[in-house]
mmCIF file of C-alpha atoms in Angstrom:
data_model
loop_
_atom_site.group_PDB
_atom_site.id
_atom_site.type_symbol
_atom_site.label_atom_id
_atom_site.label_comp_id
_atom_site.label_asym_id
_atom_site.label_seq_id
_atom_site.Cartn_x
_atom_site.Cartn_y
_atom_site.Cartn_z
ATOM 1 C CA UNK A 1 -2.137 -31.257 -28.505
ATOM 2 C CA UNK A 2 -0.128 -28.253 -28.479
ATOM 3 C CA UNK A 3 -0.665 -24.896 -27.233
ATOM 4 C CA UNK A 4 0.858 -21.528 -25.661
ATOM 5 C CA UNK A 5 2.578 -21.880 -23.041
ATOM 6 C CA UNK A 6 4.026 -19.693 -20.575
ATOM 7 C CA UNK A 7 7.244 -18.167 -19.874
ATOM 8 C CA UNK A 8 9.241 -20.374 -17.004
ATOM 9 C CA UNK A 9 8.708 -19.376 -14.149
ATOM 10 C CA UNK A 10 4.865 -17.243 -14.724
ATOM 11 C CA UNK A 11 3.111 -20.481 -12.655
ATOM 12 C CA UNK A 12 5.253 -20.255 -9.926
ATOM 13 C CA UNK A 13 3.840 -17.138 -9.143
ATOM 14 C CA UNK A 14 1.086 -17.362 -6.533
ATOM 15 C CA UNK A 15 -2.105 -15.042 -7.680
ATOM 16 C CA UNK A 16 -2.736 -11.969 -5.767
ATOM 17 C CA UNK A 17 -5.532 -12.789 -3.660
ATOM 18 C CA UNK A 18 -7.753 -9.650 -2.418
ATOM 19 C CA UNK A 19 -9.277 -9.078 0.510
ATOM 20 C CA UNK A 20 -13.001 -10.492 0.341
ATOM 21 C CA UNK A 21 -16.016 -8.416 -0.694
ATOM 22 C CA UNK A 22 -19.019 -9.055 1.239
ATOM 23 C CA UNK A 23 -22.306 -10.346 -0.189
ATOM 24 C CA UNK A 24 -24.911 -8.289 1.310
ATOM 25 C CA UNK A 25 -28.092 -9.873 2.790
ATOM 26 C CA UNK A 26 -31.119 -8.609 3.625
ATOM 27 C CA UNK A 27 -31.958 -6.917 6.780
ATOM 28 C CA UNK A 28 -28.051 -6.935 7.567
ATOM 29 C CA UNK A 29 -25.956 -4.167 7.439
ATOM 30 C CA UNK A 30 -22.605 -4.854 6.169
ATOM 31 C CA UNK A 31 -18.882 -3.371 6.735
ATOM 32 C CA UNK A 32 -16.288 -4.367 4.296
ATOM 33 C CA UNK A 33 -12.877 -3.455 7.025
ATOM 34 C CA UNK A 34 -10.652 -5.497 4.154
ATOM 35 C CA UNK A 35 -9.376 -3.526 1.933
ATOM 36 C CA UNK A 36 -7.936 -0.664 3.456
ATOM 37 C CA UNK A 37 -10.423 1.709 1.920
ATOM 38 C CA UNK A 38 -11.310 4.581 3.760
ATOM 39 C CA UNK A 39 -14.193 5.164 5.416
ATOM 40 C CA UNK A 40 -14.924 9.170 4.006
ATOM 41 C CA UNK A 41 -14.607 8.386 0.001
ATOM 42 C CA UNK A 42 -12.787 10.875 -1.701
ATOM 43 C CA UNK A 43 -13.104 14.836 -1.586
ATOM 44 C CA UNK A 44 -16.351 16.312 -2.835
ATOM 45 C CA UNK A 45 -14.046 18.481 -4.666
ATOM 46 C CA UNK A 46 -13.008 15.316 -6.072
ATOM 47 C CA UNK A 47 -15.851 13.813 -7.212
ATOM 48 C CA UNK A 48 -17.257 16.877 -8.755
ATOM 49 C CA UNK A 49 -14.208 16.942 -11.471
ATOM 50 C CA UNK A 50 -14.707 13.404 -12.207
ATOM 51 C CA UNK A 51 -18.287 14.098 -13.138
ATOM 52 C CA UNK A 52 -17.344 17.193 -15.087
ATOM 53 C CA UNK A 53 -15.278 14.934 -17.401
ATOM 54 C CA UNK A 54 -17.580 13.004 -18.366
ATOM 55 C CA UNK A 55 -18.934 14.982 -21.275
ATOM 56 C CA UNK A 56 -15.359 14.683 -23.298
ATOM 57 C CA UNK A 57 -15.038 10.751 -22.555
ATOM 58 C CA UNK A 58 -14.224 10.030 -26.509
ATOM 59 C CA UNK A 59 -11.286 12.308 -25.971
ATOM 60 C CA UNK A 60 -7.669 10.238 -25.576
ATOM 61 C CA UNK A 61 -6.237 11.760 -22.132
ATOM 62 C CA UNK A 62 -3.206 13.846 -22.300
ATOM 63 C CA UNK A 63 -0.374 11.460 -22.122
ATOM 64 C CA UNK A 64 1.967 12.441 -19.922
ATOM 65 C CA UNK A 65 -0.037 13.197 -16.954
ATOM 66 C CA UNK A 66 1.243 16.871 -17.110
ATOM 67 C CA UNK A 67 -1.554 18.439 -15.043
ATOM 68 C CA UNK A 68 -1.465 16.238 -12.294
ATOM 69 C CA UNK A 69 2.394 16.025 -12.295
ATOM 70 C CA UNK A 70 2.166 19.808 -11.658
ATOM 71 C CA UNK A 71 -0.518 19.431 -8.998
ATOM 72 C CA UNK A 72 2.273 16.901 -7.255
ATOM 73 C CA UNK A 73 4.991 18.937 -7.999
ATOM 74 C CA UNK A 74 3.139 22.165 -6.085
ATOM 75 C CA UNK A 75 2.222 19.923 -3.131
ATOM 76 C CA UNK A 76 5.345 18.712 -2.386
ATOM 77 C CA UNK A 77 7.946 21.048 -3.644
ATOM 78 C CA UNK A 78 8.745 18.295 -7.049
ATOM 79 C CA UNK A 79 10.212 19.034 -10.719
ATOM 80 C CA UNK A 80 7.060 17.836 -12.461
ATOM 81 C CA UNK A 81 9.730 16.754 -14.837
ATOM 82 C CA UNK A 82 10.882 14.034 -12.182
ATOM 83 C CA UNK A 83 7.478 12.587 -11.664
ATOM 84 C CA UNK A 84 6.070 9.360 -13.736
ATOM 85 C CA UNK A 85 2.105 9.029 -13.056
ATOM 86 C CA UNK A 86 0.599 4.879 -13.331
ATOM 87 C CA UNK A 87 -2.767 3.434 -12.939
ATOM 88 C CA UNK A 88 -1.979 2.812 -9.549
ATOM 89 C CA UNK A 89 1.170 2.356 -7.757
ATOM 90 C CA UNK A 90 0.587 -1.296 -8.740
ATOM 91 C CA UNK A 91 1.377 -0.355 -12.257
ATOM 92 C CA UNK A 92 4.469 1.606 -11.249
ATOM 93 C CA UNK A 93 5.934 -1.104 -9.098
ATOM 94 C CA UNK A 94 5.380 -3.734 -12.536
ATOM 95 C CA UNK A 95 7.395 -0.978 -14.936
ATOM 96 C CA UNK A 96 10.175 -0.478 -12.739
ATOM 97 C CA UNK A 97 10.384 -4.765 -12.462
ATOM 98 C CA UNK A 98 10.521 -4.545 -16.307
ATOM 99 C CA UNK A 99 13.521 -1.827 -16.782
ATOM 100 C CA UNK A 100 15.329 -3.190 -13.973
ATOM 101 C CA UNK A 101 15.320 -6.960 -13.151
ATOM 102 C CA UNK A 102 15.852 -10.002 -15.776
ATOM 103 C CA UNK A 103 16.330 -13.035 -16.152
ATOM 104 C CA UNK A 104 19.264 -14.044 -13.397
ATOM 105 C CA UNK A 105 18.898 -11.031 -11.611
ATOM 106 C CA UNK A 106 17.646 -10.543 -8.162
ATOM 107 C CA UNK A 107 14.981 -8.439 -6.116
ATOM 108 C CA UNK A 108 14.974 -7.953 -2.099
ATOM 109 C CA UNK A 109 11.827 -7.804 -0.035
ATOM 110 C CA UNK A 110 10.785 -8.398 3.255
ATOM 111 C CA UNK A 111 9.499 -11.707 4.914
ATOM 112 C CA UNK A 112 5.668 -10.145 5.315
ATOM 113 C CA UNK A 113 6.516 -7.094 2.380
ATOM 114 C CA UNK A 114 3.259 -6.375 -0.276
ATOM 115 C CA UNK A 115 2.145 -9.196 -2.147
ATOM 116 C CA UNK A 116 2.956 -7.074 -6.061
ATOM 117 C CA UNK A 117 6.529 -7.502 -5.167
ATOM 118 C CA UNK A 118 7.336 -11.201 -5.478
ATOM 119 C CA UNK A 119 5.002 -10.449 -8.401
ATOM 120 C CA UNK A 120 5.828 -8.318 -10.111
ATOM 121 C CA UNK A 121 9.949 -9.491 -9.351
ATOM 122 C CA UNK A 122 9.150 -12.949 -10.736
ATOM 123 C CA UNK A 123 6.875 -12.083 -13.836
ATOM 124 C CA UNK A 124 10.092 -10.544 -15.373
ATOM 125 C CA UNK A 125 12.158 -14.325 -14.547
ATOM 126 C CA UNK A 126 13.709 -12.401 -11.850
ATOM 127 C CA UNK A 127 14.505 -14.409 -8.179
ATOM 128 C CA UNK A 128 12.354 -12.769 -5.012
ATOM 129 C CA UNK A 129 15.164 -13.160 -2.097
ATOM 130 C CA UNK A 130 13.441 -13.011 1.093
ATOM 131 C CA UNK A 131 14.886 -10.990 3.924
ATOM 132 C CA UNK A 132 13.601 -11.745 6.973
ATOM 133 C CA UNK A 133 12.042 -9.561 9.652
ATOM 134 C CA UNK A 134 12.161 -8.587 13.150
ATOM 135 C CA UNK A 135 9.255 -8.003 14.973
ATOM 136 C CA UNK A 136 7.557 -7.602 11.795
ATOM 137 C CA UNK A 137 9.448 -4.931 10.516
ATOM 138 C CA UNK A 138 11.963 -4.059 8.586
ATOM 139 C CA UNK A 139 15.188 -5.466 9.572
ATOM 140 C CA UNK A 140 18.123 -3.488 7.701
ATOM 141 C CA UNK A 141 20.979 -5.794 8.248
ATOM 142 C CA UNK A 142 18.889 -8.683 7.320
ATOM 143 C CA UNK A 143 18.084 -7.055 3.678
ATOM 144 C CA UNK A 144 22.077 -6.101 3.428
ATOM 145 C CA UNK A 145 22.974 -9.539 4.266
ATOM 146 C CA UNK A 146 20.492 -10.828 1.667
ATOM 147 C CA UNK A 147 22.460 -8.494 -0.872
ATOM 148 C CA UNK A 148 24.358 -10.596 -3.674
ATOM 149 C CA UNK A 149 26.270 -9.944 -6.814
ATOM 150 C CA UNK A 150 23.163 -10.637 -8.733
ATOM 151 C CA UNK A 151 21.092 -7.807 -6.688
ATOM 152 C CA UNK A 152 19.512 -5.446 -8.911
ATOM 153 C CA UNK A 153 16.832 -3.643 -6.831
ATOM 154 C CA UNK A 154 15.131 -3.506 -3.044
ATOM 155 C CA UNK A 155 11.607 -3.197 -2.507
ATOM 156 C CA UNK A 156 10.544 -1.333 0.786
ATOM 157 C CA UNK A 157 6.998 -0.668 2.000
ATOM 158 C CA UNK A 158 7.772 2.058 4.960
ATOM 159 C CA UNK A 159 5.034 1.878 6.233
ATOM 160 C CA UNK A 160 4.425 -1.566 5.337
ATOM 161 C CA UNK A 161 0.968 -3.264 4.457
ATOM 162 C CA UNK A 162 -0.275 -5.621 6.121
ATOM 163 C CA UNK A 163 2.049 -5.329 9.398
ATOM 164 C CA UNK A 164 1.355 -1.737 9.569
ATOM 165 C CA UNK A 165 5.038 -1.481 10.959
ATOM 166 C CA UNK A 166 7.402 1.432 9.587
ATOM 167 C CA UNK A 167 11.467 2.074 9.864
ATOM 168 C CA UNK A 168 12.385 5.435 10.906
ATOM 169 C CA UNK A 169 14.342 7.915 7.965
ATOM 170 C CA UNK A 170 17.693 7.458 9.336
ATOM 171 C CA UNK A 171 17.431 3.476 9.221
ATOM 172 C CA UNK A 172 16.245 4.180 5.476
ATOM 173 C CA UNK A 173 19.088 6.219 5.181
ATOM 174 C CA UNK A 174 21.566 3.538 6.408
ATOM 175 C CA UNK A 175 19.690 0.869 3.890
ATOM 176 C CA UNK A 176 20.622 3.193 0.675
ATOM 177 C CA UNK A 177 24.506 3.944 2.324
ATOM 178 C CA UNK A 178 24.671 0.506 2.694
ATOM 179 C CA UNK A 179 23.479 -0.895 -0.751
ATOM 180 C CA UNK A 180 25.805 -1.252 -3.749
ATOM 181 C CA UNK A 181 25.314 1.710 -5.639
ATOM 182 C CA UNK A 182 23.784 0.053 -8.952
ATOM 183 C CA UNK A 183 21.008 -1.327 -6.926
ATOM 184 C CA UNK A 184 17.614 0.722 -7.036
ATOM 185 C CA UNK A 185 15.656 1.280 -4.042
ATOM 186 C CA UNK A 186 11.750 0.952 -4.111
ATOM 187 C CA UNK A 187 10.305 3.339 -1.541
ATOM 188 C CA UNK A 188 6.517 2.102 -1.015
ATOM 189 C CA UNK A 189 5.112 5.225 0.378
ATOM 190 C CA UNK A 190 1.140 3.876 0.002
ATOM 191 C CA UNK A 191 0.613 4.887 3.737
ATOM 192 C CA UNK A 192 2.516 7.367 4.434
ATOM 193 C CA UNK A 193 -0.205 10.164 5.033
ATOM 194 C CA UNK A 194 -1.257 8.550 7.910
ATOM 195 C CA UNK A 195 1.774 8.443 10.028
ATOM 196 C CA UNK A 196 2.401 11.657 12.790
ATOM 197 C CA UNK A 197 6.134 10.020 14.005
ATOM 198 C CA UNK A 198 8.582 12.975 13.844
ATOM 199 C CA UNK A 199 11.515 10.483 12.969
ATOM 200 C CA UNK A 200 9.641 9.327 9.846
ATOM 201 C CA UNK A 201 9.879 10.898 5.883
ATOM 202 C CA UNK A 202 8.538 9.416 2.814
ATOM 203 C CA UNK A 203 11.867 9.393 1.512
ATOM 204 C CA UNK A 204 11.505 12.585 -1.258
ATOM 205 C CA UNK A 205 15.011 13.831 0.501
ATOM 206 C CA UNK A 206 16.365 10.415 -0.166
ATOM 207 C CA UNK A 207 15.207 10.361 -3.998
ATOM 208 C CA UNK A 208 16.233 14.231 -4.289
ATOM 209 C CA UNK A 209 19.815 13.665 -3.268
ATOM 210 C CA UNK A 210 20.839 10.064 -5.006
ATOM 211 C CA UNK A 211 20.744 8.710 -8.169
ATOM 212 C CA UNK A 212 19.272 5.069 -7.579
ATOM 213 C CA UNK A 213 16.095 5.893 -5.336
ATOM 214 C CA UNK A 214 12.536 5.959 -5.970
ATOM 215 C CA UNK A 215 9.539 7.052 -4.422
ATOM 216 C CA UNK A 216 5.857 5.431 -5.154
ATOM 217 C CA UNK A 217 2.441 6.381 -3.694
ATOM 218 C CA UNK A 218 -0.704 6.408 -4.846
ATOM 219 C CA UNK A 219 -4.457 8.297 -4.390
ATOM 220 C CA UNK A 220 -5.892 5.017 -3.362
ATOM 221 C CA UNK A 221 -5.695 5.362 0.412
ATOM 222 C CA UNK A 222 -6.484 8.386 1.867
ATOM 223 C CA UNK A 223 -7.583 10.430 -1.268
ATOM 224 C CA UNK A 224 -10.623 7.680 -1.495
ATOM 225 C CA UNK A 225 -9.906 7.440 -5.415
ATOM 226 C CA UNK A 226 -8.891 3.183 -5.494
ATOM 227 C CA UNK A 227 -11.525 2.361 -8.274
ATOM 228 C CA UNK A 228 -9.886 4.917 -10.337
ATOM 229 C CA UNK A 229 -6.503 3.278 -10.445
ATOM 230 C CA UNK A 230 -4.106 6.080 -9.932
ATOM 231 C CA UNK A 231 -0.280 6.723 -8.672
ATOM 232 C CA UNK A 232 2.785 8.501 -8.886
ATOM 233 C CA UNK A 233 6.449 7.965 -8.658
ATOM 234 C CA UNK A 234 9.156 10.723 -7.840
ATOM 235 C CA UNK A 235 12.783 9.670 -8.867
ATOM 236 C CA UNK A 236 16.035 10.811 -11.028
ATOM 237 C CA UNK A 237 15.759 11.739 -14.239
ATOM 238 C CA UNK A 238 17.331 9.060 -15.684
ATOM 239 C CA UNK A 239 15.402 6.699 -14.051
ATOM 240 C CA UNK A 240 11.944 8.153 -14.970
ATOM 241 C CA UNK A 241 13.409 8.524 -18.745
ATOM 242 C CA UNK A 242 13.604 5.199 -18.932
ATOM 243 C CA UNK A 243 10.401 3.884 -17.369
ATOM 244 C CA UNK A 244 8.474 6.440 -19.903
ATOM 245 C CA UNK A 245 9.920 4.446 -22.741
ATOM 246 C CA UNK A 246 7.696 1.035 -21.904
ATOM 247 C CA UNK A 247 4.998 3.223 -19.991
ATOM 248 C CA UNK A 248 1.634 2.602 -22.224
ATOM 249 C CA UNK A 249 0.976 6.209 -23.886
ATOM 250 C CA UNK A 250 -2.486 6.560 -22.049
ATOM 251 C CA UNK A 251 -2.307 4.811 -19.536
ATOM 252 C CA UNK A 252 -3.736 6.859 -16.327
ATOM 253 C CA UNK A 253 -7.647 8.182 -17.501
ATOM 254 C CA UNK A 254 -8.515 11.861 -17.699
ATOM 255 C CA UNK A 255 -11.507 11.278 -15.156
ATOM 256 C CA UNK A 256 -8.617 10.061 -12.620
ATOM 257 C CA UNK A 257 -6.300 12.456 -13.860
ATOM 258 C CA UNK A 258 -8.503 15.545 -13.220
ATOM 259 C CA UNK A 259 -9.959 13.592 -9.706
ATOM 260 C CA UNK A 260 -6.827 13.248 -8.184
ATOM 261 C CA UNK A 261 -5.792 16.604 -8.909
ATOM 262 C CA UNK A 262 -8.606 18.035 -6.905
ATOM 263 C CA UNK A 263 -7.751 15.381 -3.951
ATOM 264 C CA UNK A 264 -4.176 16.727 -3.818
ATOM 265 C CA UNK A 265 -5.532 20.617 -3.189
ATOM 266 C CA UNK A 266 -7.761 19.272 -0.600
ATOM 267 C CA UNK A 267 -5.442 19.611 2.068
ATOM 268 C CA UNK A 268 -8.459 19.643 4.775
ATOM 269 C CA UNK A 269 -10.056 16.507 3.782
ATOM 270 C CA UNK A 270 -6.902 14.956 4.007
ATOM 271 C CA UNK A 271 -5.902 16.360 7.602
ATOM 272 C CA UNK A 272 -9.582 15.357 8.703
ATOM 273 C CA UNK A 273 -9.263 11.417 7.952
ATOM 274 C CA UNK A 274 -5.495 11.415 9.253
ATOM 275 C CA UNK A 275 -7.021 13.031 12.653
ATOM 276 C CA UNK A 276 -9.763 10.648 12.889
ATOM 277 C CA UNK A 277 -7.761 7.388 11.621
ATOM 278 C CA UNK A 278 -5.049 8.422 14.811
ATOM 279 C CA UNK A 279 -7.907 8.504 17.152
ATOM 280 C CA UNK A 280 -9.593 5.321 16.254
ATOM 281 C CA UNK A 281 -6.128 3.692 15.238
ATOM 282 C CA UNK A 282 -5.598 4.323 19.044
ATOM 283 C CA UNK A 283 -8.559 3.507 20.647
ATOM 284 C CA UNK A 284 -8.817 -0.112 18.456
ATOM 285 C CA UNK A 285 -5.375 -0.815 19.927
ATOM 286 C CA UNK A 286 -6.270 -0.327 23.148
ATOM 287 C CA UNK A 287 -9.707 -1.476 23.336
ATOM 288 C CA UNK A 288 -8.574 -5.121 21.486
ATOM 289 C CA UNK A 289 -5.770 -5.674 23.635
ATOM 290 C CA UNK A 290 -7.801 -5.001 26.500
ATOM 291 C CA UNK A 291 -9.991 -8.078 25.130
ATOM 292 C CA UNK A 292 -6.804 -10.330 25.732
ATOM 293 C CA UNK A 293 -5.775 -10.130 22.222
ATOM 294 C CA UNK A 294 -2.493 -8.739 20.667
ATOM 295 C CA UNK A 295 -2.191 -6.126 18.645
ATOM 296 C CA UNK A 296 0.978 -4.939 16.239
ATOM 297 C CA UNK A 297 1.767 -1.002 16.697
ATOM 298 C CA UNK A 298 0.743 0.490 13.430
ATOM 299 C CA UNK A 299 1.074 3.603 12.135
ATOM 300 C CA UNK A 300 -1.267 3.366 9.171
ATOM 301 C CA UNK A 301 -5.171 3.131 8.556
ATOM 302 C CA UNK A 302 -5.278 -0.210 9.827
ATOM 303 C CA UNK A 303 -4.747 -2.644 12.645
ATOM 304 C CA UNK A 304 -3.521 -6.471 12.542
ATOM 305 C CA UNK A 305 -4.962 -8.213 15.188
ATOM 306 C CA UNK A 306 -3.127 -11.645 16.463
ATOM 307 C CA UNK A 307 -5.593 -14.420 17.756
ATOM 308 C CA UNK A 308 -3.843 -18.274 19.333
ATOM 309 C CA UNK A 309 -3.055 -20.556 17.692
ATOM 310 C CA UNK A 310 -5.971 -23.003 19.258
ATOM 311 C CA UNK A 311 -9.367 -22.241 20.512
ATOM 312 C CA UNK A 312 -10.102 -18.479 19.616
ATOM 313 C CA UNK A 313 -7.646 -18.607 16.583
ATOM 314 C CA UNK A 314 -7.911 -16.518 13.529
ATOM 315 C CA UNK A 315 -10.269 -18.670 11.546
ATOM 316 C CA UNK A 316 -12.707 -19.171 14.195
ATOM 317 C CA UNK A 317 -12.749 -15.195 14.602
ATOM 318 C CA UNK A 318 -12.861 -14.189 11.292
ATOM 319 C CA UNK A 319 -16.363 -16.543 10.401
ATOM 320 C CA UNK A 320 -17.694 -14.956 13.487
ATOM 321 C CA UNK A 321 -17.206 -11.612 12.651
ATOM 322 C CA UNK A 322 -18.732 -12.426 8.707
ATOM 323 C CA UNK A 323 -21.401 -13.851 10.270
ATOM 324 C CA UNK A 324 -22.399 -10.250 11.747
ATOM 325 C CA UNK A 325 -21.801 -8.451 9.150
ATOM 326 C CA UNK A 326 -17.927 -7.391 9.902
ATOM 327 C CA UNK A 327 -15.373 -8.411 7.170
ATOM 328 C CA UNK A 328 -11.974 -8.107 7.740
ATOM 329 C CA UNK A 329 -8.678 -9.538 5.821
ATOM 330 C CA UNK A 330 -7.152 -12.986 6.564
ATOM 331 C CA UNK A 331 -3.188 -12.911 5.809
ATOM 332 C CA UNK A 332 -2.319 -16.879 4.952
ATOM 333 C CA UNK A 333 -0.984 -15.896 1.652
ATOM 334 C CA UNK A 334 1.322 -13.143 3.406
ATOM 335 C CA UNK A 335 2.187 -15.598 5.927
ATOM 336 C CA UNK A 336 0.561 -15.010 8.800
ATOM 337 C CA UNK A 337 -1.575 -17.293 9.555
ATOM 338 C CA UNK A 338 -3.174 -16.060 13.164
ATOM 339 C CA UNK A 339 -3.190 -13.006 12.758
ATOM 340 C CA UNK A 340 -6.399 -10.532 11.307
ATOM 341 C CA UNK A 341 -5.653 -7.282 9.615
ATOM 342 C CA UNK A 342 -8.588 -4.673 10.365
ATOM 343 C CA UNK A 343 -9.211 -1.455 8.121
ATOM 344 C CA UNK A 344 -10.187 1.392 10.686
ATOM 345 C CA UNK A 345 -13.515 1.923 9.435
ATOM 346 C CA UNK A 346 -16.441 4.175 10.512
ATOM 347 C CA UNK A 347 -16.837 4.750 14.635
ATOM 348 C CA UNK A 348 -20.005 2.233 13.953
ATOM 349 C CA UNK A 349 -17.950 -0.152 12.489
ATOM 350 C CA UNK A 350 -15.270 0.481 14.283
ATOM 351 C CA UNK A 351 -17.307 -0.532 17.698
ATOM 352 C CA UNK A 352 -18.985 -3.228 16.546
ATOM 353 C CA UNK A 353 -15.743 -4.578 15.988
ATOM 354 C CA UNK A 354 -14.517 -4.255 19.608
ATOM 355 C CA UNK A 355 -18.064 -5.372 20.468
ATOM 356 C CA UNK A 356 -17.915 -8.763 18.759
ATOM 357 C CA UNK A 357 -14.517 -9.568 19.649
ATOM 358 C CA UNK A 358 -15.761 -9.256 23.023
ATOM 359 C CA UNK A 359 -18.777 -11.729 22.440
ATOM 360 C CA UNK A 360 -16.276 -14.046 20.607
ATOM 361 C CA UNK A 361 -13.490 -14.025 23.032
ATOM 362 C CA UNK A 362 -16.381 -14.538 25.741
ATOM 363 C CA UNK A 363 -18.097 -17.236 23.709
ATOM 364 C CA UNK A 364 -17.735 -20.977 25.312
#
C-alpha cells in the first residue's frame, strides 16, 4: 500500500521532548522547576490588556506586529522597521532555517546548544555540524574550525539553555570577524534579562553595525507570557525583508500582541524577578554544592545540577525529587546524561529543593 511519505531526512530528526508536567495528587503540593517558567507570571499590567482584548476576538490581528514593534523599538533604542515579531522565538529560529539553509547547505551549533536548532536546521534538508564545547560553553575556535564551504549560518544561544553558560561580547565579536561574511549569525538572546556581567551584550550593537547578524528573544522568560507564544527578532533590513515574505500574515495574536506590549513598559516587574532570580541563582549554587554536588556557573533563571555517575546519579535523584512533589528537567536528549537542570522557582520551592537533595544525598 502506498502512502505520503516524508521528505528525506524529516525522521532523522529526533522530536523535541519538553520538560515534564507534573500530575498533581491529592494532599501534595506540587512545583513544576522544568520549564524555565518563572515563578511571578507576567505583569498585572499584562494580564489586564490580554483580558481587555477579549471582546474583539473575531477581529484578524494587525499583521505586521506594528504596535509591539514600536513598544521594542522605544525600549531598546530599535527602527521598528528592523524588527520581525513570531509566535515565539521558536517560530523565528524555523523562518530564518527556511530563507537561509537548503538542501547541501550547512548550520553550526554547539555540542549542548537548544534543541530547535538541529531542528529546525534539518527540517529544511540542511546538515547540523556540531561544534564542540569547552566547559560547556561556547568554544569560538571550535565553531570556526567547524566552518566549511557549505556553511550558511551559526546558531548561538549566549546565554545558552540548558548549560546556563554565556560568552562574553568581545568573544561574540571575534565569532562574527571570524566567520565568512555570507554566513548569518543566530544570536539566541532568550535569557539575556537575567544576566548582571558587565562584559556581556545581547548583541543589538553587533546586529546594528553588520549586515549578516541577527538578534532573537522572546516574552516567554521573564515577561511570564510562554502560553502566549510570542518573540521578536532585530536584524538588517534585508534580512527581515526577506523573512516577511514566508512569515504567515497573522501569525502572532492580538491578545499576545497587546500583552507583551504592556510587559515591555513594565520595567519594575522586570528588575524585581532579575533581583530575586540573582539572589536565589546564588544561594542554590552555593547551598547544592555545599551538599557535595556540582553545580555549572549560570547566569540565567536556572541551575544544572551534576549528580555521579553511580549511586546518587541523576536518575535516582530526579524520581526522588518527583516523588515529593519537586519536578525538575532531565537532559539525555541534550546529552547530558548526569546532570539535572533546575528552574529557580519560588523561595518555597526553591528550599525544598536544597532540602531534599540533602535527604537524598544522605539517604543509604
Amino acid at each position: 500500500m502506498s502512502r505520503p511519505v516524508p521528505n528525506p531526512g524529516i525522521l532523522d530528526i529526533a522530536p523535541y521532548t519538553p520538560g515534564k508536567t507534573p500530575v498533581p495528587e491529592p494532599g501534595r503540593k506540587v512545583f513544576k522547576l522544568s520549564a524555565n517558567e518563572t515563578p511571578f507570571g507576567p505583569s498585572p499590567k499584562a494580564i489586564e490588556a490580554f483580558k481587555h482584548v477579549a471582546d474583539h476576538l473575531e477581529d484578524y490581528p494587525e499583521g505586521t506586529s506594528r504596535v509591539l514593534r514600536e513598544a521594542i523599538g522605544r525600549s531598546f533604542g530599535l527602527d521598528p522597521n528592523r524588527i520581525i515579531c513570531g509566535a515565539g522565538s521558536d517560530e523565528i529560529l524555523n523562518l530564518l532555517a527556511h530563507t537561509y539553509l537548503s538542501h547541501g547547505d550547512e548550520a553550526i551549533s554547539t555540542t549542548h546548544g537548544f534543541l530547535v536548532y538541529p531542528i529546525a536546521t534539518m527540517a529544511v534538508g540542511a546538515k547540523n555540524v556540531v561544534a564542540a564545547e569547552k566547559n560547556l560553553t561556547c568554544d569560538v575556535d571550535a565553531i570556526l574550525k567547524a566552518v566549511t564551504p557549505k556553511t550558511k549560518l551559526v546558531w548561538l544561544a549566549n546565554p545558552n539553555n540548558p548549560t546556563g553558560t554565556y560568552i562574553p561580547f568581545d568573544e561574540v565579536k571575534r565569532l562574527r570577524a571570524g566567520l565568512p561574511s555570507h554566513v548569518l549569525l543566530v544570536l539566541d538572546a532568550a535569557y539575556c534579562d537575567y544576566v548582571s556581567r558587565n562584559d556581556y551584550e545581547m548583541g543589538i550593537e553587533l546586529v546594528a553595525t553588520t549586515d549578516n547578524t541577527v538578534v532573537t528573544h522572546t516574552f516567554s522568560k521573564i515577561h511570564g507570557l510562554a502560553a502566549l507564544r510570542i518573540g521578536w527578532m532585530f536584524g538588517p533590513e534585508h534580512i527581515i525583508d526577506a523573512v516577511n515574505r514566508i512569515r504567515g500574515p497573522f501569525n502572532v495574536s492580538t491578545p499576545a500582541m497587546y500583552a507583551a506590549v504592556a510587559a515591555i513598559e513594565d520595567t519594575a516587574h522586570q528588575a524585581m524577578s532579575k533581583q530575586f532570580t540573582e539572589t536565589w541563582r546564588n544561594w542554590l549554587t552555593e547551598e547544592i554544592t555545599k551538599l557535595g554536588l556540582k553545580v555549572t556557573p549560570g547566569v540565567a533563571n536556572f541551575v544544572l545540577i551534576h549528580f555521579p555517575q553511580e549511586g546518587k546519579t541523576s536518575d535516582a535523584a530526579d524520581a526522588y525529587l518527583t516523588k515529593r512533589g519537586l519536578v525538575l528537567r532531565a537532559l539525555k536528549n541534550y546529552g547530558l546524561h548526569h546532570q539535572l537542570r533546575m528552574t529557580i522557582g519560588t523561595e518555597e520551592a526553591n528550599r525544598l529543593v536544597v532540602d531534599a537533595l540533602r535527604d537524598f544525598m544522605a539517604d543509604k
